[in-house]
C-alpha cells in the first residue's frame, strides 16, 4: 500500500512539474506589425485595402454571346499568366544582354533563350486553341506595350520576325495585332481587370 501511495505521489509530482515548466516556457504572443498613421494624437493602423471594381451588368443579346463571354473568361485565365511570363522573360533577357561584352556573346545567349523557351513552352502552346493563340498575341502587346512581331524583330532580327509572321499568317493570325482596350478588346480588358483583382 505504501508503494502505491509513493507511485501516485511521484505521478502527481511529475504532472505538476510538467505543467509548471510549460507555464514558465509560454511562447511569446506573436506580434503583427502594421503601418500606422497619427491623426489628432491617435495612432491608427493604416492598411491598404484592395480596389473593388464594379461594372454594370454586361447585356448579352442572346445565349450565343453569353457562351462567347464565358469562353473568353476561360481563355484570359489561361493566356494572361503566359503573357506576364513573356514580359518577365523579356525584361530579364534585356537586362542580361546589357551585361554581355560583345555581339557574339549576345547572339549565343539569345539562341540559348530561344531554345529553352521552345522546349519549355511548345508543349503548352500545342494544347492551346486557335482563339487562345490569337488572344495571347494581343495580351503580349498589352503586357509589353509592343507587338509580338516587334519583340521578335528587336531580339532576333527582321528575318526571324518575318518568318514567324508568315507562319502565323498561314493560320490566319498576325503577330502585328495590337491590343485595343477601348475598342474591340473592351470586354477582354474588363475580364482582365476582374481576373487580376481576384473578382472573377
Tab-separated table of C-alpha atoms in Angstrom, residues 9-190:
chain	number	residue	atom	x	y	z
A	9	UNK	CA	2.735	10.851	-5.357
A	10	UNK	CA	5.514	10.544	-7.987
A	11	UNK	CA	2.966	10.686	-10.835
A	12	UNK	CA	1.304	13.825	-9.364
A	13	UNK	CA	4.690	15.459	-8.800
A	14	UNK	CA	5.713	14.705	-12.397
A	15	UNK	CA	2.458	16.140	-13.785
A	16	UNK	CA	2.764	19.255	-11.569
A	17	UNK	CA	6.368	19.842	-12.695
A	18	UNK	CA	5.405	19.410	-16.352
A	19	UNK	CA	2.523	21.897	-16.052
A	20	UNK	CA	4.678	24.359	-14.090
A	21	UNK	CA	7.513	24.135	-16.650
A	22	UNK	CA	5.078	24.570	-19.560
A	23	UNK	CA	3.557	27.641	-17.907
A	24	UNK	CA	7.003	29.181	-17.477
A	25	UNK	CA	8.038	28.450	-21.084
A	26	UNK	CA	4.961	30.042	-22.657
A	27	UNK	CA	5.726	31.151	-26.199
A	28	UNK	CA	5.613	34.888	-26.645
A	29	UNK	CA	2.479	36.259	-28.244
A	30	UNK	CA	3.099	36.780	-31.938
A	31	UNK	CA	3.080	40.442	-32.851
A	32	UNK	CA	1.914	41.631	-36.240
A	33	UNK	CA	3.487	44.885	-37.295
A	34	UNK	CA	1.302	47.090	-39.453
A	35	UNK	CA	1.924	50.582	-40.808
A	36	UNK	CA	0.302	53.323	-38.755
A	37	UNK	CA	-0.547	56.995	-39.064
A	38	UNK	CA	-1.031	59.544	-36.330
A	39	UNK	CA	-4.254	61.536	-36.563
A	40	UNK	CA	-5.028	64.202	-33.915
A	41	UNK	CA	-2.822	62.430	-31.393
A	42	UNK	CA	-4.291	58.947	-32.045
A	43	UNK	CA	-2.211	56.173	-33.586
A	44	UNK	CA	-4.341	54.420	-36.189
A	45	UNK	CA	-3.416	51.307	-38.212
A	46	UNK	CA	-3.097	52.233	-41.894
A	47	UNK	CA	-3.999	49.251	-44.031
A	48	UNK	CA	-4.053	49.172	-47.817
A	49	UNK	CA	-7.410	47.880	-48.988
A	50	UNK	CA	-7.629	46.252	-52.403
A	51	UNK	CA	-9.670	48.081	-55.042
A	52	UNK	CA	-13.017	46.541	-55.884
A	53	UNK	CA	-14.132	47.110	-59.462
A	54	UNK	CA	-17.854	47.333	-60.103
A	55	UNK	CA	-19.115	47.304	-63.658
A	56	UNK	CA	-22.697	47.461	-64.893
A	57	UNK	CA	-24.012	44.049	-65.807
A	58	UNK	CA	-22.990	43.064	-69.319
A	59	UNK	CA	-26.058	42.815	-71.543
A	60	UNK	CA	-25.987	39.708	-73.712
A	61	UNK	CA	-28.170	39.811	-76.819
A	62	UNK	CA	-28.552	36.044	-76.842
A	63	UNK	CA	-27.201	32.815	-75.353
A	64	UNK	CA	-24.516	32.655	-78.032
A	65	UNK	CA	-22.951	35.888	-76.712
A	66	UNK	CA	-23.052	34.526	-73.154
A	67	UNK	CA	-21.196	31.384	-74.265
A	68	UNK	CA	-18.655	33.574	-76.098
A	69	UNK	CA	-18.135	35.627	-72.919
A	70	UNK	CA	-17.622	32.512	-70.775
A	71	UNK	CA	-15.153	31.156	-73.314
A	72	UNK	CA	-13.276	34.478	-73.280
A	73	UNK	CA	-13.048	34.338	-69.453
A	74	UNK	CA	-11.585	30.827	-69.718
A	75	UNK	CA	-9.113	31.903	-72.416
A	76	UNK	CA	-7.975	35.012	-70.483
A	77	UNK	CA	-7.344	32.918	-67.358
A	78	UNK	CA	-5.224	30.524	-69.419
A	79	UNK	CA	-3.238	33.030	-71.523
A	80	UNK	CA	-2.758	36.031	-69.205
A	81	UNK	CA	-0.182	34.266	-66.966
A	82	UNK	CA	1.788	33.309	-70.091
A	83	UNK	CA	1.758	36.914	-71.366
A	84	UNK	CA	3.013	38.118	-67.973
A	85	UNK	CA	5.738	35.467	-68.085
A	86	UNK	CA	6.756	36.671	-71.556
A	87	UNK	CA	7.082	40.192	-70.185
A	88	UNK	CA	9.245	38.976	-67.284
A	89	UNK	CA	11.434	36.912	-69.623
A	90	UNK	CA	11.931	39.921	-71.925
A	91	UNK	CA	12.953	42.142	-69.009
A	92	UNK	CA	15.396	39.554	-67.636
A	93	UNK	CA	16.854	38.824	-71.087
A	94	UNK	CA	17.290	42.527	-71.870
A	95	UNK	CA	18.999	43.184	-68.535
A	96	UNK	CA	21.345	40.226	-69.024
A	97	UNK	CA	22.161	41.263	-72.596
A	98	UNK	CA	23.335	44.644	-71.282
A	99	UNK	CA	25.999	42.879	-69.201
A	100	UNK	CA	27.402	40.748	-72.044
A	101	UNK	CA	30.655	42.081	-73.555
A	102	UNK	CA	30.139	41.597	-77.323
A	103	UNK	CA	27.641	40.768	-80.079
A	104	UNK	CA	28.824	37.169	-80.336
A	105	UNK	CA	28.026	36.504	-76.664
A	106	UNK	CA	24.661	38.219	-77.046
A	107	UNK	CA	23.807	36.108	-80.093
A	108	UNK	CA	24.830	32.952	-78.261
A	109	UNK	CA	22.680	33.860	-75.269
A	110	UNK	CA	19.643	34.681	-77.444
A	111	UNK	CA	19.891	31.302	-79.186
A	112	UNK	CA	20.025	29.580	-75.796
A	113	UNK	CA	16.983	31.554	-74.600
A	114	UNK	CA	15.037	30.719	-77.780
A	115	UNK	CA	15.895	27.033	-77.451
A	116	UNK	CA	14.918	26.997	-73.763
A	117	UNK	CA	11.611	28.776	-74.418
A	118	UNK	CA	10.697	26.378	-77.218
A	119	UNK	CA	11.475	23.369	-75.047
A	120	UNK	CA	9.528	24.710	-72.074
A	121	UNK	CA	6.506	26.260	-73.760
A	122	UNK	CA	5.929	24.422	-77.055
A	123	UNK	CA	4.024	21.550	-75.375
A	124	UNK	CA	1.794	24.142	-73.664
A	125	UNK	CA	1.282	26.099	-76.901
A	126	UNK	CA	0.267	22.966	-78.787
A	127	UNK	CA	-2.582	22.453	-76.313
A	128	UNK	CA	-3.951	25.943	-76.969
A	129	UNK	CA	-6.920	26.521	-79.211
A	130	UNK	CA	-6.648	28.876	-82.188
A	131	UNK	CA	-8.618	31.595	-80.362
A	132	UNK	CA	-6.308	31.283	-77.318
A	133	UNK	CA	-3.259	31.707	-79.568
A	134	UNK	CA	-4.701	34.876	-81.134
A	135	UNK	CA	-5.618	36.214	-77.703
A	136	UNK	CA	-2.097	35.514	-76.415
A	137	UNK	CA	-0.642	37.636	-79.244
A	138	UNK	CA	-2.864	40.553	-78.163
A	139	UNK	CA	-2.116	40.072	-74.459
A	140	UNK	CA	1.623	40.121	-75.161
A	141	UNK	CA	1.070	43.511	-76.826
A	142	UNK	CA	-0.914	44.649	-73.756
A	143	UNK	CA	1.703	43.495	-71.224
A	144	UNK	CA	4.832	44.536	-73.130
A	145	UNK	CA	3.474	47.611	-74.915
A	146	UNK	CA	4.960	46.148	-78.083
A	147	UNK	CA	3.584	43.660	-80.613
A	148	UNK	CA	4.924	40.110	-80.682
A	149	UNK	CA	6.379	40.910	-84.125
A	150	UNK	CA	8.229	43.955	-82.740
A	151	UNK	CA	9.643	41.929	-79.833
A	152	UNK	CA	10.918	39.138	-82.093
A	153	UNK	CA	12.388	41.699	-84.503
A	154	UNK	CA	14.174	43.542	-81.674
A	155	UNK	CA	15.730	40.413	-80.187
A	156	UNK	CA	16.180	38.064	-83.153
A	157	UNK	CA	16.225	40.312	-86.185
A	158	UNK	CA	13.863	41.070	-89.068
A	159	UNK	CA	14.432	37.738	-90.861
A	160	UNK	CA	13.146	35.609	-87.962
A	161	UNK	CA	10.349	38.095	-87.267
A	162	UNK	CA	9.262	37.823	-90.909
A	163	UNK	CA	9.466	34.012	-90.777
A	164	UNK	CA	7.273	33.790	-87.642
A	165	UNK	CA	4.846	36.347	-89.089
A	166	UNK	CA	4.497	34.302	-92.286
A	167	UNK	CA	3.972	31.148	-90.201
A	168	UNK	CA	1.233	32.854	-88.144
A	169	UNK	CA	-0.384	34.228	-91.323
A	170	UNK	CA	-0.746	30.655	-92.651
A	171	UNK	CA	-3.203	30.090	-89.784
A	172	UNK	CA	-4.992	33.418	-90.214
A	173	UNK	CA	-3.220	35.146	-87.307
A	174	UNK	CA	-0.873	38.123	-87.199
A	175	UNK	CA	1.982	38.843	-84.794
A	176	UNK	CA	1.447	42.547	-85.520
A	177	UNK	CA	-2.004	42.571	-83.882
A	178	UNK	CA	-2.340	45.339	-81.317
A	179	UNK	CA	-4.456	45.375	-78.184
A	180	UNK	CA	-7.290	47.932	-78.161
A	181	UNK	CA	-8.766	48.170	-74.611
A	182	UNK	CA	-11.250	50.925	-75.523
A	183	UNK	CA	-12.404	49.390	-78.772
A	184	UNK	CA	-12.634	45.801	-79.925
A	185	UNK	CA	-10.942	44.458	-76.775
A	186	UNK	CA	-13.149	46.305	-74.272
A	187	UNK	CA	-14.739	43.106	-72.945
A	188	UNK	CA	-11.320	41.440	-72.700
A	189	UNK	CA	-9.917	44.395	-70.718
A	190	UNK	CA	-12.802	44.241	-68.268
